[in-house]
Short mmCIF file of C-alpha atoms in Angstrom, two decimals:
data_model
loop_
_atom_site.label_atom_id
_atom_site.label_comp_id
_atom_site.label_asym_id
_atom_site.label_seq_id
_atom_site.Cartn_x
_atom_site.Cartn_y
_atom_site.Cartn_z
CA UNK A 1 13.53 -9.73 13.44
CA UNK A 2 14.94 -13.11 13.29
CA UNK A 3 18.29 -13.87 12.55
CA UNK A 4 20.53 -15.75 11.29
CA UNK A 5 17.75 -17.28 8.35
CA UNK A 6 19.49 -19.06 5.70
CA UNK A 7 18.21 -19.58 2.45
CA UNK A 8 17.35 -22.67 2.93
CA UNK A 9 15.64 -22.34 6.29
CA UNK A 10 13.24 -19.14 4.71
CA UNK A 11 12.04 -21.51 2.13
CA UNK A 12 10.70 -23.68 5.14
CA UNK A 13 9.46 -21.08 6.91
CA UNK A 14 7.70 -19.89 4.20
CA UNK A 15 6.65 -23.69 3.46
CA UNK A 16 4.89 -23.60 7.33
CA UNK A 17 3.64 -19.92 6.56
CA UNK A 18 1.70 -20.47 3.21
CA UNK A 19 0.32 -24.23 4.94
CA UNK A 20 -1.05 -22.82 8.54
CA UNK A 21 -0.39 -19.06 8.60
CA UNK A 22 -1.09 -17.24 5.67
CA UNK A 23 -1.45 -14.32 7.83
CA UNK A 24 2.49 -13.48 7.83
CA UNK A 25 3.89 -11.09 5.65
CA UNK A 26 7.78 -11.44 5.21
CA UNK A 27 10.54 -9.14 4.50
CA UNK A 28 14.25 -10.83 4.12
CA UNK A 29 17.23 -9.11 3.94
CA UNK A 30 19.72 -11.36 1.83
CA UNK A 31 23.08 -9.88 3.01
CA UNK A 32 22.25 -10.19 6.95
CA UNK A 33 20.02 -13.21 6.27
CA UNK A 34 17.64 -11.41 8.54
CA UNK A 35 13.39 -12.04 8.26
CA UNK A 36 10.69 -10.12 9.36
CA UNK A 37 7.64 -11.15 9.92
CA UNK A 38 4.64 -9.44 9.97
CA UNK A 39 1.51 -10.40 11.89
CA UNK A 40 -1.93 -9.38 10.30
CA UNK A 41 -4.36 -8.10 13.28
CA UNK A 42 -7.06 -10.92 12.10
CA UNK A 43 -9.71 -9.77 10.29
CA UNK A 44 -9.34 -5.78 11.10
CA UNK A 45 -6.17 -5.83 9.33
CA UNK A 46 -7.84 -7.35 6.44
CA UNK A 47 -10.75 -5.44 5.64
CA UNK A 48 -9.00 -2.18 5.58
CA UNK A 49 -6.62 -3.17 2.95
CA UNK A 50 -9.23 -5.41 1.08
CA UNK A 51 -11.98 -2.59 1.24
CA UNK A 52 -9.39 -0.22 0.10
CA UNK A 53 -8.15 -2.07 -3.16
CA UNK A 54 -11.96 -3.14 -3.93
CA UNK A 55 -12.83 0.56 -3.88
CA UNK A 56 -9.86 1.05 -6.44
CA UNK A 57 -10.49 -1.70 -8.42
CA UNK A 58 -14.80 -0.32 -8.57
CA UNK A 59 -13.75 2.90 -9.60
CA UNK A 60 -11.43 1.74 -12.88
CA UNK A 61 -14.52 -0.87 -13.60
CA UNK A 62 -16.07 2.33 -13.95
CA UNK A 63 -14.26 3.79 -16.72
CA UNK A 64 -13.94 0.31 -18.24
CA UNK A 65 -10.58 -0.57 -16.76
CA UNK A 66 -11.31 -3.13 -14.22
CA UNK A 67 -9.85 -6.09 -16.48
CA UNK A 68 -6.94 -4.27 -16.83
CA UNK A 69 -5.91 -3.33 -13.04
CA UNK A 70 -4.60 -7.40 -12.04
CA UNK A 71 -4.81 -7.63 -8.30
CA UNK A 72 -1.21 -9.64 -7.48
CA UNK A 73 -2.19 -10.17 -3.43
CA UNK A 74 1.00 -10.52 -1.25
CA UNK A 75 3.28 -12.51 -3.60
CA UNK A 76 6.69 -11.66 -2.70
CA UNK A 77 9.32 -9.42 -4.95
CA UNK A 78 12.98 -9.45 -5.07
CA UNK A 79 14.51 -5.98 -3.95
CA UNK A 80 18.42 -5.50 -4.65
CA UNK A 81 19.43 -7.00 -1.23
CA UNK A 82 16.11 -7.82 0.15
CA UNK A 83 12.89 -9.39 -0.54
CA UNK A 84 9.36 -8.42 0.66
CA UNK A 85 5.65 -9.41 0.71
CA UNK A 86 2.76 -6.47 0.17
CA UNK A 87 -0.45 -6.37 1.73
CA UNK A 88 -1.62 -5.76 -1.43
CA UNK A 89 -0.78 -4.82 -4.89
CA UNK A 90 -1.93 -3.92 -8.54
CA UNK A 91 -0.58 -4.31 -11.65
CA UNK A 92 -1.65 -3.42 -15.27
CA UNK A 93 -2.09 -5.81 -18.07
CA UNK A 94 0.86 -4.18 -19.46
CA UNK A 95 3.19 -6.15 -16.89
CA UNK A 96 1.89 -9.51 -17.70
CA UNK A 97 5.40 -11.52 -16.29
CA UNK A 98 5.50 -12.67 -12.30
CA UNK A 99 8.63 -10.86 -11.81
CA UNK A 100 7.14 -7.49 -13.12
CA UNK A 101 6.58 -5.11 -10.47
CA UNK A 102 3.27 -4.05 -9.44
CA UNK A 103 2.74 -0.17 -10.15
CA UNK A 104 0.82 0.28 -6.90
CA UNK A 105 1.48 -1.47 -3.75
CA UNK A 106 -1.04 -0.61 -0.21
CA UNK A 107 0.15 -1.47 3.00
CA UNK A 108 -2.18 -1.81 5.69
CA UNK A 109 -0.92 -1.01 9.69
CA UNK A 110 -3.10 -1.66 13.27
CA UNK A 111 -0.39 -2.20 15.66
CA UNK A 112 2.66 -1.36 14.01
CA UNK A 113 3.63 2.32 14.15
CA UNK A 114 3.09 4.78 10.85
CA UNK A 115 7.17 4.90 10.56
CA UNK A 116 7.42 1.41 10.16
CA UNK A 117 5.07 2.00 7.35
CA UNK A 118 7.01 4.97 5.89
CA UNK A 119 10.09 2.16 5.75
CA UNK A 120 7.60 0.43 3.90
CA UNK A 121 6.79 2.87 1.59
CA UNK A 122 10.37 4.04 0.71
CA UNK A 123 11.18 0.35 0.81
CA UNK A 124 8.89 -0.01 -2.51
CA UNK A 125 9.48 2.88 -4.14
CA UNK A 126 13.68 2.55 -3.75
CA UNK A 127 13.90 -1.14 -4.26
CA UNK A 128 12.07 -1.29 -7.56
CA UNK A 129 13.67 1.64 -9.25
CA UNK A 130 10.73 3.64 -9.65
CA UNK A 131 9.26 0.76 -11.39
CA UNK A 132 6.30 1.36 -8.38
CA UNK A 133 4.63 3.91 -8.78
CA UNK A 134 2.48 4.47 -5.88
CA UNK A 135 2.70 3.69 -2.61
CA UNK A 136 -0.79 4.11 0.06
CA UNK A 137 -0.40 3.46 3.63
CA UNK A 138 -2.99 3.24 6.08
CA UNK A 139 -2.96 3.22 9.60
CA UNK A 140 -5.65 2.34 11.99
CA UNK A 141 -6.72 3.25 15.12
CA UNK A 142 -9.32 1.13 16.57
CA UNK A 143 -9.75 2.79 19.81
CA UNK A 144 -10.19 6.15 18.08
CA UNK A 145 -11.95 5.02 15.21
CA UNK A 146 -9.21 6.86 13.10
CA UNK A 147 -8.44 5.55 9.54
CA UNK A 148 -5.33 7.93 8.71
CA UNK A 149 -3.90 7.50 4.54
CA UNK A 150 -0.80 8.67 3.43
CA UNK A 151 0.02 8.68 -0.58
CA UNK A 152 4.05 8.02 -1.53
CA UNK A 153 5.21 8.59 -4.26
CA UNK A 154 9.21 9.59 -6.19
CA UNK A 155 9.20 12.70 -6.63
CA UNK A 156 11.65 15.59 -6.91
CA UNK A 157 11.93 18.14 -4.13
CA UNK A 158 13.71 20.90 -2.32
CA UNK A 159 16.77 19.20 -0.78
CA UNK A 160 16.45 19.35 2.56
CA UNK A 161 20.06 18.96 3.44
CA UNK A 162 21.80 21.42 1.09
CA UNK A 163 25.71 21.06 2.25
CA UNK A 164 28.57 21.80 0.12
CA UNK A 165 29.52 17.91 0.22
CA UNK A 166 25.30 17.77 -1.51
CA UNK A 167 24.98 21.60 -3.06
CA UNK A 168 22.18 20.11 -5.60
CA UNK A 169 18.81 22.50 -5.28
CA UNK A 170 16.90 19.49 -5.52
CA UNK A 171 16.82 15.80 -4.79
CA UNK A 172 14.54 13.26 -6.45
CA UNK A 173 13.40 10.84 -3.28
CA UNK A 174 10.76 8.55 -2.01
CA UNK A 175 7.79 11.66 -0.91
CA UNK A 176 4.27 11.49 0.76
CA UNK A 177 2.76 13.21 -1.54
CA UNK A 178 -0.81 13.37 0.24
CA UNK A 179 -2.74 12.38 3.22
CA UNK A 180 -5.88 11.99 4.12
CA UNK A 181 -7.75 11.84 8.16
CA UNK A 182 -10.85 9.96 8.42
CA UNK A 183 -12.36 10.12 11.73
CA UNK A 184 -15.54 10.49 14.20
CA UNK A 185 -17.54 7.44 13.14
CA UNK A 186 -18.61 4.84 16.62
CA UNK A 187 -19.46 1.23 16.11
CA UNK A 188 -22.70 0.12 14.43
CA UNK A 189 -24.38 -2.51 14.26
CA UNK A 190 -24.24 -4.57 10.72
CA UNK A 191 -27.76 -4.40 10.30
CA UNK A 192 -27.69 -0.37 10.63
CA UNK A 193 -27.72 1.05 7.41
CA UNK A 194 -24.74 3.32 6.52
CA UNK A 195 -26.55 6.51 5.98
CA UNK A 196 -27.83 5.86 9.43
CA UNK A 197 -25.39 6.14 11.37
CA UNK A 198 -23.27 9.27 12.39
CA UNK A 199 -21.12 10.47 9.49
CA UNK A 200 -17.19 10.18 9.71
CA UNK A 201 -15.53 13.79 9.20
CA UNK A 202 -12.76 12.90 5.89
CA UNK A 203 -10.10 15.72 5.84
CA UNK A 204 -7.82 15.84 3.13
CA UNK A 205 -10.23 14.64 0.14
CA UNK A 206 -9.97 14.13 -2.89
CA UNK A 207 -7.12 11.42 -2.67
CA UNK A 208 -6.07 10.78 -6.28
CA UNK A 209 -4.36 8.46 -8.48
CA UNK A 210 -3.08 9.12 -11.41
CA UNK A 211 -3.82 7.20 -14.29
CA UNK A 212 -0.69 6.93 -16.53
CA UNK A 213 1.03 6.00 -13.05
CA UNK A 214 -1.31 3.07 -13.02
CA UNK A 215 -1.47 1.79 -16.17
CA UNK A 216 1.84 3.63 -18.03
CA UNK A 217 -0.03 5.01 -20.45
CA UNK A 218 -2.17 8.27 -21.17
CA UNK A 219 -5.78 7.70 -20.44
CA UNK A 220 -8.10 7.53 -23.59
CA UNK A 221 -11.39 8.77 -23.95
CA UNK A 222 -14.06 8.27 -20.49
CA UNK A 223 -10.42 7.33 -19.27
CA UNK A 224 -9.27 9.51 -16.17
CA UNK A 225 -7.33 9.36 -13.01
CA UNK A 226 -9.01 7.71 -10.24
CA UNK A 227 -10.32 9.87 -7.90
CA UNK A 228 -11.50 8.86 -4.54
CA UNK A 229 -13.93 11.77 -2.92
CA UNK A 230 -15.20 12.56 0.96
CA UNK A 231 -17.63 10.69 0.15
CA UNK A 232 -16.13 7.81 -1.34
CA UNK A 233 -13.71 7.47 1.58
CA UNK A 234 -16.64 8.01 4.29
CA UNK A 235 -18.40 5.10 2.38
CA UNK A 236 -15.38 3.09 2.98
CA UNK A 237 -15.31 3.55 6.61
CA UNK A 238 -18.95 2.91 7.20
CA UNK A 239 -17.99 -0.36 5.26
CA UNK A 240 -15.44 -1.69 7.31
CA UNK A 241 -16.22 -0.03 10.95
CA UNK A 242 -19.29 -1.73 11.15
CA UNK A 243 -17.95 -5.40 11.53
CA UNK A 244 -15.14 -4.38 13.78
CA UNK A 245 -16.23 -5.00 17.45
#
């Protein structure tokens, strides 16, 4: 974390980051005029997010939805005392305006620990007032060859830390709502075919994501949450694991 970053010096950071490296992401935090920065783990960091979102964006082409799932990349949003940059994000047609949030955001993790992530997550889902509606995080292992996914979402729970300062039953809070553990699979070469090599062992499958949460309306008919199976999320990893050396 760098600080202090005044206004004025953020926009020419960001001025040096967008020209030679487009590899930062940035969160700012207006009040302590605070910025961190990111750093993507070259192209590892890339193809797992990428990969990911492609996968996404294949499976609503299938239902005749890919023209209305717009990819918005890592532009940044304004929270109510911060701003930050996803890794990526999608939007529906439906929010056509730059300032409209996207209604699912991935972030992508090698180095950086799976809590920084979950500040991530909560980050999203807090900051826009439920306007995003699901967060994915995935965190990589490259020594293990470990691809581990956790799904956030609002939702309303048990409260945890019923007091009789906070007697409510229930609390309505940032929630991982699913996770999924994909594992086992060594490196290949690119010319191996997929089916080839050894198979990765996915735990947790089906991840799902809901349709209306996507594109904030009821899905009509061939319309239907997007599912991603075992098999869809072992394709994935024989995708990326491949090229990773």
């Amino acid at each position: 974390m760098f600080s202090p970053i005044t206004q004025d010096k953020l926009k020419t950071i960001g001025h040096l980051r967008n020209t030679n490296h487009k590899g930062l992401r940035f969160m700012y935090l207006n009040h302590e005029q605070a910025l961190t920065a990111k750093i993507m783990v070259g192209e590892l960091h890339e193809l797992f997010h990428r990969e990911f979102a492609y996968m996404c964006r294949e499976k609503a082409a299938m239902m005749g939805m890919g023209h209305e799932l717009r990819d918005v990349g890592g532009r940044t949003f304004q929270g109510m005392s911060s701003r930050k940059e996803p890794d990526t994000a999608f939007k529906p047609s439906s929010r056509p305006l730059e300032s409209n949030w996207p209604t699912v955001v991935i972030e992508c993790g090698v180095s950086e620990s799976l809590t920084h992530l979950k500040v991530d997550s909560r980050w999203w889902l807090v900051n826009s007032l439920g306007e995003v509606k699901i967060v994915i995080l995935i965190s990589i292992s490259k020594p293990a060859r470990r691809i581990y996914i956790e799904q956030w979402e609002i939702a309303t729970v048990q409260n945890p830390q019923w007091t009789r300062a906070n007697p409510h039953d229930f609390v309505t809070r940032p929630t991982k709502i699913h996770e999924v553990d994909i594992a086992g699979l060594v490196a290949l070469a690119p010319a191996v075919p997929a089916p080839a090599g050894p198979a990765p062992v996915v735990t947790g499958a089906p991840l799902m994501l809901d349709f209306d949460k996507i594109f904030l309306r009821q899905p009509h008919q061939r319309e239907g949450n997007i599912i991603l199976t075992a098999q869809d999320l072992g394709r994935y990893a024989f995708d990326v694991w491949p090229f990773i050396q």
